[in-house]
Short mmCIF file of C-alpha atoms in Angstrom, two decimals:
data_model
loop_
_atom_site.label_atom_id
_atom_site.label_comp_id
_atom_site.label_asym_id
_atom_site.label_seq_id
_atom_site.Cartn_x
_atom_site.Cartn_y
_atom_site.Cartn_z
CA UNK A 1264 -10.81 20.67 26.16
CA UNK A 1265 -13.20 18.35 24.28
CA UNK A 1266 -12.58 20.04 20.92
CA UNK A 1267 -8.83 20.19 21.52
CA UNK A 1268 -8.74 16.41 22.05
CA UNK A 1269 -10.77 15.82 18.89
CA UNK A 1270 -8.32 17.92 16.86
CA UNK A 1271 -5.39 16.13 18.52
CA UNK A 1272 -6.96 12.77 17.63
CA UNK A 1273 -7.05 13.81 13.96
CA UNK A 1274 -3.30 14.47 14.11
CA UNK A 1275 -2.82 10.86 15.24
CA UNK A 1276 -5.25 9.58 12.59
CA UNK A 1277 -3.36 11.59 9.96
CA UNK A 1278 -0.10 9.94 11.05
CA UNK A 1279 -1.52 6.42 10.92
CA UNK A 1280 -1.89 6.64 7.13
CA UNK A 1281 1.89 7.01 6.87
CA UNK A 1282 2.36 3.90 9.04
CA UNK A 1283 -0.09 1.95 6.85
CA UNK A 1284 1.64 3.09 3.66
CA UNK A 1285 5.05 2.08 5.05
CA UNK A 1286 3.67 -1.34 6.02
CA UNK A 1287 2.18 -1.91 2.57
CA UNK A 1288 5.47 -0.95 0.91
CA UNK A 1289 7.05 -3.91 2.73
CA UNK A 1290 4.24 -6.48 2.79
CA UNK A 1291 2.01 -5.46 -0.12
CA UNK A 1292 -1.78 -5.16 -0.22
CA UNK A 1293 -2.96 -8.76 -0.39
CA UNK A 1294 -5.86 -9.86 1.81
CA UNK A 1295 -3.51 -12.04 3.85
CA UNK A 1296 -1.14 -9.12 4.37
CA UNK A 1297 -3.95 -6.81 5.50
CA UNK A 1298 -5.29 -9.47 7.89
CA UNK A 1299 -1.82 -9.82 9.38
CA UNK A 1300 -1.70 -6.03 9.73
CA UNK A 1301 -5.16 -5.92 11.34
CA UNK A 1302 -4.19 -8.69 13.76
CA UNK A 1303 -1.20 -6.74 15.05
CA UNK A 1304 -2.82 -3.32 15.26
CA UNK A 1305 -6.00 -4.72 16.85
CA UNK A 1306 -3.93 -6.54 19.48
CA UNK A 1307 -2.07 -3.29 20.15
CA UNK A 1308 -5.33 -1.36 20.49
CA UNK A 1309 -6.80 -3.96 22.87
CA UNK A 1310 -3.67 -3.86 25.03
CA UNK A 1311 -3.74 -0.04 25.17
CA UNK A 1312 -7.30 0.03 26.50
CA UNK A 1313 -6.65 -2.87 28.87
CA UNK A 1314 -3.74 -0.89 30.33
CA UNK A 1315 -5.70 2.38 30.44
CA UNK A 1316 -8.37 0.58 32.46
CA UNK A 1317 -5.86 -0.76 34.98
CA UNK A 1318 -5.98 -4.32 33.55
CA UNK A 1319 -9.50 -4.73 34.93
CA UNK A 1320 -12.37 -5.21 32.46
CA UNK A 1321 -16.07 -5.54 33.23
CA UNK A 1322 -18.68 -7.46 31.29
CA UNK A 1323 -21.87 -6.40 29.52
CA UNK A 1324 -23.77 -8.46 26.94
CA UNK A 1325 -24.94 -5.22 25.31
CA UNK A 1326 -21.36 -3.98 24.96
CA UNK A 1327 -20.25 -7.39 23.69
CA UNK A 1328 -22.86 -7.37 20.90
CA UNK A 1329 -22.30 -3.73 19.93
CA UNK A 1330 -18.52 -4.16 19.78
CA UNK A 1331 -18.89 -7.32 17.68
CA UNK A 1332 -21.05 -5.37 15.24
CA UNK A 1333 -18.58 -2.46 15.17
CA UNK A 1334 -15.62 -4.82 14.63
CA UNK A 1335 -17.42 -6.67 11.81
CA UNK A 1336 -18.22 -3.37 10.09
CA UNK A 1337 -14.60 -2.26 10.48
CA UNK A 1338 -13.39 -5.51 8.89
CA UNK A 1339 -15.88 -5.05 6.03
CA UNK A 1340 -14.54 -1.52 5.58
CA UNK A 1341 -10.96 -2.81 5.38
CA UNK A 1342 -11.74 -5.51 2.81
CA UNK A 1343 -14.02 -3.35 0.64
CA UNK A 1344 -11.43 -0.57 0.74
CA UNK A 1345 -8.57 -2.84 -0.36
CA UNK A 1346 -10.56 -4.22 -3.29
CA UNK A 1347 -11.85 -0.78 -4.31
CA UNK A 1348 -8.32 0.66 -4.37
CA UNK A 1349 -7.22 -2.14 -6.71
CA UNK A 1350 -10.07 -1.38 -9.16
CA UNK A 1351 -10.32 2.41 -9.32
CA UNK A 1352 -8.97 5.82 -8.40
CA UNK A 1353 -7.85 6.50 -4.84
CA UNK A 1354 -9.35 10.03 -4.99
CA UNK A 1355 -12.85 8.66 -5.63
CA UNK A 1356 -12.42 6.04 -2.90
CA UNK A 1357 -11.33 8.76 -0.44
CA UNK A 1358 -14.36 10.87 -1.37
CA UNK A 1359 -16.78 8.04 -0.55
CA UNK A 1360 -14.86 7.02 2.57
CA UNK A 1361 -14.71 10.45 4.23
CA UNK A 1362 -18.10 11.64 2.96
CA UNK A 1363 -19.70 8.52 4.44
CA UNK A 1364 -17.96 9.02 7.77
CA UNK A 1365 -19.45 12.51 7.97
CA UNK A 1366 -22.79 12.36 6.19
CA UNK A 1367 -24.25 9.17 7.67
CA UNK A 1368 -23.34 10.26 11.20
CA UNK A 1369 -24.61 13.80 10.58
CA UNK A 1370 -27.98 12.57 9.29
CA UNK A 1371 -28.24 10.10 12.16
CA UNK A 1372 -27.44 12.86 14.66
CA UNK A 1373 -30.22 15.19 13.50
CA UNK A 1374 -32.79 12.38 13.11
CA UNK A 1375 -32.12 9.85 15.89
CA UNK A 1376 -30.61 12.19 18.49
CA UNK A 1377 -32.75 15.18 17.43
CA UNK A 1378 -29.69 17.43 17.22
CA UNK A 1379 -30.13 21.02 16.09
CA UNK A 1380 -29.65 21.79 12.38
CA UNK A 1381 -27.49 24.88 11.89
CA UNK A 1382 -27.06 26.45 8.47
CA UNK A 1383 -23.34 27.09 8.94
CA UNK A 1384 -22.79 23.41 9.80
CA UNK A 1385 -24.41 22.51 6.47
CA UNK A 1386 -22.08 24.99 4.76
CA UNK A 1387 -19.13 23.40 6.59
CA UNK A 1388 -20.22 19.94 5.49
CA UNK A 1389 -20.50 21.13 1.87
CA UNK A 1390 -17.02 22.71 2.03
CA UNK A 1391 -15.45 19.52 3.39
CA UNK A 1392 -17.03 17.49 0.58
CA UNK A 1393 -15.87 20.17 -1.89
CA UNK A 1394 -12.29 19.79 -0.68
CA UNK A 1395 -12.57 16.05 -1.40
CA UNK A 1396 -13.77 16.79 -4.92
CA UNK A 1397 -10.68 18.89 -5.73
CA UNK A 1398 -8.32 15.93 -6.39
CA UNK A 1399 -11.12 14.01 -8.13
CA UNK A 1400 -11.51 16.87 -10.62
CA UNK A 1401 -7.91 18.00 -11.06
CA UNK A 1402 -5.81 14.86 -10.55
CA UNK A 1403 -4.51 13.27 -13.74
CA UNK A 1404 -6.73 10.38 -14.76
CA UNK A 1405 -5.61 7.11 -16.28
CA UNK A 1406 -7.43 5.60 -19.24
CA UNK A 1407 -8.68 2.66 -17.18
CA UNK A 1408 -12.44 2.76 -16.78
CA UNK A 1409 -13.74 1.89 -13.32
CA UNK A 1410 -15.94 -1.21 -13.24
CA UNK A 1411 -19.38 -1.33 -11.66
CA UNK A 1412 -17.88 -3.44 -8.86
CA UNK A 1413 -15.68 -0.48 -7.91
CA UNK A 1414 -18.72 1.78 -7.52
CA UNK A 1415 -20.58 -0.84 -5.48
CA UNK A 1416 -17.56 -1.17 -3.18
CA UNK A 1417 -17.38 2.62 -2.83
CA UNK A 1418 -21.01 2.66 -1.66
CA UNK A 1419 -20.19 -0.14 0.81
CA UNK A 1420 -17.25 1.92 2.12
CA UNK A 1421 -19.49 5.02 2.36
CA UNK A 1422 -22.08 3.20 4.48
CA UNK A 1423 -19.61 1.13 6.53
CA UNK A 1424 -17.52 4.13 7.61
CA UNK A 1425 -20.65 6.07 8.52
CA UNK A 1426 -22.27 3.27 10.51
CA UNK A 1427 -19.03 2.41 12.32
CA UNK A 1428 -18.91 5.82 13.99
CA UNK A 1429 -22.68 5.85 14.51
CA UNK A 1430 -22.69 2.52 16.37
CA UNK A 1431 -19.89 3.72 18.65
CA UNK A 1432 -21.79 6.93 19.37
CA UNK A 1433 -25.06 5.07 20.11
CA UNK A 1434 -23.37 2.81 22.65
CA UNK A 1435 -21.57 5.66 24.41
CA UNK A 1436 -24.66 7.87 24.62
CA UNK A 1437 -27.04 5.07 25.66
CA UNK A 1438 -25.41 4.58 29.06
CA UNK A 1439 -26.53 0.94 29.01
CA UNK A 1440 -23.14 -0.67 28.48
CA UNK A 1441 -19.59 -0.34 29.76
CA UNK A 1442 -17.56 2.92 29.78
CA UNK A 1443 -15.55 4.04 26.73
CA UNK A 1444 -12.23 2.40 27.63
CA UNK A 1445 -13.82 -1.00 28.23
CA UNK A 1446 -15.97 -0.65 25.10
CA UNK A 1447 -12.85 0.02 23.03
CA UNK A 1448 -11.07 -2.96 24.60
CA UNK A 1449 -13.85 -5.30 23.49
CA UNK A 1450 -14.03 -3.75 20.01
CA UNK A 1451 -10.29 -4.20 19.38
CA UNK A 1452 -10.44 -7.70 20.90
CA UNK A 1453 -13.19 -8.71 18.46
CA UNK A 1454 -11.16 -7.24 15.59
CA UNK A 1455 -8.15 -9.25 16.75
CA UNK A 1456 -10.14 -12.50 16.91
CA UNK A 1457 -11.78 -11.92 13.51
CA UNK A 1458 -8.46 -10.96 11.91
CA UNK A 1459 -6.30 -13.74 13.31
CA UNK A 1460 -8.86 -16.47 12.57
CA UNK A 1461 -9.31 -15.22 8.99
CA UNK A 1462 -5.53 -14.91 8.61
CA UNK A 1463 -4.92 -18.53 9.61
CA UNK A 1464 -7.69 -19.76 7.30
CA UNK A 1465 -6.17 -17.88 4.35
CA UNK A 1466 -2.68 -19.07 5.32
CA UNK A 1467 -3.81 -22.67 4.80
CA UNK A 1468 -4.32 -21.87 1.11
CA UNK A 1469 -1.37 -19.48 0.68
CA UNK A 1470 1.27 -20.33 -1.89
CA UNK A 1471 4.58 -21.42 -0.40
CA UNK A 1472 6.53 -18.92 -2.50
CA UNK A 1473 4.61 -15.95 -1.10
CA UNK A 1474 6.76 -13.33 0.62
CA UNK A 1475 6.96 -13.95 4.41
CA UNK A 1476 5.05 -11.36 6.43
CA UNK A 1477 6.83 -11.82 9.75
CA UNK A 1478 9.56 -9.21 9.33
CA UNK A 1479 10.41 -6.74 12.06
CA UNK A 1480 9.98 -3.53 10.02
CA UNK A 1481 6.38 -4.12 8.85
CA UNK A 1482 5.51 -5.45 12.32
CA UNK A 1483 6.82 -2.21 13.84
CA UNK A 1484 4.75 -0.16 11.37
CA UNK A 1485 1.64 -2.16 12.29
CA UNK A 1486 2.38 -1.61 16.00
CA UNK A 1487 2.82 2.12 15.36
CA UNK A 1488 -0.51 2.19 13.52
CA UNK A 1489 -2.14 0.46 16.49
CA UNK A 1490 -0.70 3.01 18.93
CA UNK A 1491 -1.83 5.98 16.82
CA UNK A 1492 -5.25 4.47 16.14
CA UNK A 1493 -5.82 3.40 19.75
CA UNK A 1494 -4.95 6.72 21.37
CA UNK A 1495 -6.72 8.59 18.56
CA UNK A 1496 -9.93 6.62 19.18
CA UNK A 1497 -9.63 7.24 22.92
CA UNK A 1498 -9.34 11.01 22.42
CA UNK A 1499 -12.14 11.10 19.86
CA UNK A 1500 -14.67 9.21 21.94
CA UNK A 1501 -13.73 10.42 25.43
CA UNK A 1502 -16.31 13.21 25.21
CA UNK A 1503 -18.58 11.61 22.59
CA UNK A 1504 -21.45 11.61 25.06
CA UNK A 1505 -21.45 15.43 25.22
CA UNK A 1506 -20.46 16.43 21.66
CA UNK A 1507 -23.26 16.04 19.06
CA UNK A 1508 -22.67 13.45 16.31
CA UNK A 1509 -23.45 16.15 13.72
CA UNK A 1510 -20.36 18.02 14.98
CA UNK A 1511 -18.03 15.23 16.14
CA UNK A 1512 -17.70 13.30 12.89
CA UNK A 1513 -17.49 16.17 10.36
CA UNK A 1514 -14.89 17.84 12.61
CA UNK A 1515 -12.91 14.62 12.93
CA UNK A 1516 -12.97 13.81 9.21
CA UNK A 1517 -12.01 17.35 8.18
CA UNK A 1518 -9.08 17.26 10.60
CA UNK A 1519 -7.93 13.94 9.13
CA UNK A 1520 -7.87 15.48 5.65
CA UNK A 1521 -5.79 18.46 6.78
CA UNK A 1522 -3.28 16.61 8.94
CA UNK A 1523 -2.83 13.63 6.60
CA UNK A 1524 -1.83 16.11 3.87
CA UNK A 1525 0.53 18.01 6.19
CA UNK A 1526 2.12 14.89 7.70
CA UNK A 1527 2.40 13.32 4.23
CA UNK A 1528 4.33 16.33 2.90
CA UNK A 1529 6.66 16.24 5.93
CA UNK A 1530 7.19 12.46 5.95
CA UNK A 1531 7.83 12.18 2.21
CA UNK A 1532 9.71 15.52 2.03
CA UNK A 1533 7.59 16.71 -0.86
CA UNK A 1534 6.47 20.21 -1.70
CA UNK A 1535 2.68 20.56 -1.49
CA UNK A 1536 0.96 21.06 -4.84
CA UNK A 1537 -1.50 23.86 -5.46
CA UNK A 1538 -4.42 21.46 -5.17
CA UNK A 1539 -3.06 20.20 -1.80
CA UNK A 1540 -2.99 23.75 -0.47
CA UNK A 1541 -6.48 24.39 -1.85
CA UNK A 1542 -7.73 21.21 -0.16
CA UNK A 1543 -6.27 22.21 3.20
CA UNK A 1544 -7.65 25.75 3.05
CA UNK A 1545 -11.17 24.63 2.09
CA UNK A 1546 -11.11 21.84 4.72
CA UNK A 1547 -9.92 24.25 7.42
CA UNK A 1548 -12.67 26.74 6.61
CA UNK A 1549 -15.28 23.97 6.69
CA UNK A 1550 -13.78 22.56 9.89
CA UNK A 1551 -13.82 25.95 11.63
CA UNK A 1552 -17.58 26.29 11.14
CA UNK A 1553 -18.17 23.32 13.46
CA UNK A 1554 -16.56 25.13 16.40
CA UNK A 1555 -19.62 27.41 16.63
#
């Protein structure tokens, strides 16, 4: 059941990229637009976990601090990602983003939690990274040379995505704070507070001729993202205390690669390219090795 829910969570995470893309097609990719997006989806996530917990939330100073740290890292990930995508290739950004989400958590699992190192898990990790290299190698490149700032931001994304999952895992395993649903409520609440306060500060300096963000279609896409992200996080971390970090995060990231490609082809009604099929096959093989 645990592994089924993890795979199901990756289906939801794969779908959220379509919701984000649809939102950005309407409202663009400015910092103010992304903060507006984060405000809505974070509020949605907080409400989901408040409802799942029967509208009763406990208090723990440890949980409060850990969720603030997780929310701050998530906001850093959003901002660094936006800037990186404006400066360089999306394939390279995706490589750093997913590789960080797997590698940092994997290393932390075998060092901090003393999890067992298995050779076929290392092979699986290598295959998942290989599948990320396929579009980097074969995708048509533009003549624009990536600046050093782009590479610095990619490293920030690598570390931020890895530490975000690691912090969540540490809190859940420690047993010192609140249960998962209440932890997630506080994390989304912090994200909401950070996003909405930053949004209003930026709005004070926004140009009057900027496109209004409060339109029903982009708001609906942000709400959809919040629903997919919230339930996906719930499924991913429900059994995080029993599934090793060195398995949970590589499995989750590999699933996101596979299902984001599949859902993208369905949503945009496009025929998958040879490199898309190669990516999915390699990712599935790598993913399957973590079931043993």
